[in-house]
Amino acid sequence: MSFATSQPALSATGVGVRLGGVTVIEEADLTLHAGDLVLLTGPNGAGKSTFIACIAGQLPGVEGEMIFKGENILALPPARLAKRGIGRTFQISRAFLHMSVLENMMAAYVIASGKWASLSGRVYAEKIDRAHAMLETVGLAERSRDTVADLSLGDRKRLEFGMALAADPDLLLLDEPTAGMSIKERHFLMEMVAERVDATGKTLIFVEHDIDVVMKIARRVTVMVRGAILAQGSPEDIKANDEVQAVYLGGGH
Ligand SMILES: Nc1ncnc2c1ncn2[C@@H]1O[C@H](COP(=O)(O)OP(=O)(O)O)[C@@H](O)[C@H]1O
Ligand SMILES: [Mg+2]
């Protein structure tokens, strides 16, 4: 699916979320264009994961409007959104820990194809080829027989990124994919993600709370603070933004 460059891939307006009687997100607006790689950053508790959950259809009763491919997707459940081309990964790993790397990747392809009920030898052979190719892409070909529980955190996150790509989403939401990683693993993952975005034209939101890491990779940065979007712009704009500086230097981090 491709979009005219003038048409946003995702346009969220006036998004509001209340959880347990508390306003977690208020009047948040976000526009993404096809091929955008947006880094969503902000202090812990700012509402980043909640915002991702809103887009991915995991929260009931969200206010506002979320237009994706010309349709308001706000009330659609995750499975319907996946069919429309929205995929995500989670802050906490959700791979099947006791299955092998290859089995996990196979599961992702089979689930994405919707053919699990009629898995034939031909379908299996095709999926396993694709699973191997994706493991190659995310740098896990050598680990394909290993159990996920035995992988490093960095390798697990790369596996999950590959599993999310298996559904070939147009919009991919990555919630803190680098959480808990070493600096080297972070750079590796970020470069891989940026390369995939460039190679495929996918639109991507990447949640990352470390602002130094954000500045290295982002083309566009969105800063969330206390449930609101504080600033959006190029890394240079964000660096020069006094309000953002105040949040990060003022102990709000
Ligand atoms: N189910 C919930 N009920 C009440 N408050 C919640 C719930 N989930 C998250 N929150 C609150 O919403 C705020 C934003 O959380 P979150 O989206 O996880 O932030 P971030 O991902 O930016 O760290 C936090 O203050 C958190 O305590
Ligand atoms: Mg979070």
Coordinates of N, CA, C and O and ligand atoms in Angstrom, one line a residue, residues 19-20 24 43-50 91, ligand 1:
L19 N -7.7 6.4 32.6 CA -7.5 5.0 33.1 C -7.7 5.1 34.6 O -7.0 5.9 35.3
G20 N -8.6 4.3 35.2 CA -8.8 4.3 36.6 C -9.2 5.7 37.1 O -8.7 6.1 38.2
V24 N -4.7 10.1 31.5 CA -3.4 9.7 31.2 C -2.9 10.4 29.9 O -1.7 10.8 29.8
P43 N 9.7 11.5 29.5 CA 10.1 10.8 30.7 C 9.2 9.6 31.0 O 8.1 9.5 30.4
N44 N 9.6 8.8 31.9 CA 8.8 7.6 32.4 C 7.4 8.1 32.9 O 7.4 9.1 33.6
G45 N 6.4 7.5 32.5 CA 5.0 7.8 32.9 C 4.4 8.9 32.1 O 3.3 9.4 32.4
A46 N 5.0 9.3 31.0 CA 4.5 10.4 30.2 C 3.3 10.0 29.4 O 2.5 10.9 29.0
G47 N 3.1 8.7 29.2 CA 2.0 8.2 28.4 C 2.3 7.6 27.1 O 1.4 7.4 26.2
K48 N 3.6 7.4 26.9 CA 4.1 6.8 25.6 C 3.4 5.5 25.3 O 2.9 5.2 24.2
S49 N 3.6 4.5 26.2 CA 3.0 3.2 26.0 C 1.5 3.2 25.8 O 0.9 2.5 25.1
T50 N 0.9 4.1 26.6 CA -0.6 4.3 26.5 C -1.0 4.8 25.1 O -1.9 4.3 24.5
Q91 N 6.8 -3.4 25.1 CA 8.0 -3.0 26.0 C 8.6 -4.3 26.7 O 9.7 -4.4 26.8
Ligands
LIG1 N1 -4.4 0.9 33.9 C1 -4.0 2.1 34.4 N2 -4.7 2.7 35.4 C2 -4.3 3.9 35.9 N3 -3.2 4.5 35.5 C3 -2.5 4.0 34.5 C4 -2.8 2.7 33.9 N4 -1.8 2.4 33.0 C5 -1.0 3.5 33.0 N5 -1.3 4.4 33.9 C6 -0.6 5.7 34.2 O1 -0.5 6.4 33.0 C7 0.7 7.1 33.0 C8 1.3 6.8 31.6 O2 1.8 5.5 31.6 P1 2.6 4.9 30.4 O3 1.8 5.1 29.1 O4 3.0 3.6 30.7 O5 3.9 5.9 30.3 P2 5.3 5.7 29.6 O6 5.2 4.6 28.6 O7 5.5 7.1 28.9 O8 6.3 5.5 30.6 C9 1.5 6.7 34.2 O9 1.3 7.7 35.1 C10 0.8 5.4 34.6 O10 0.9 5.3 36.0

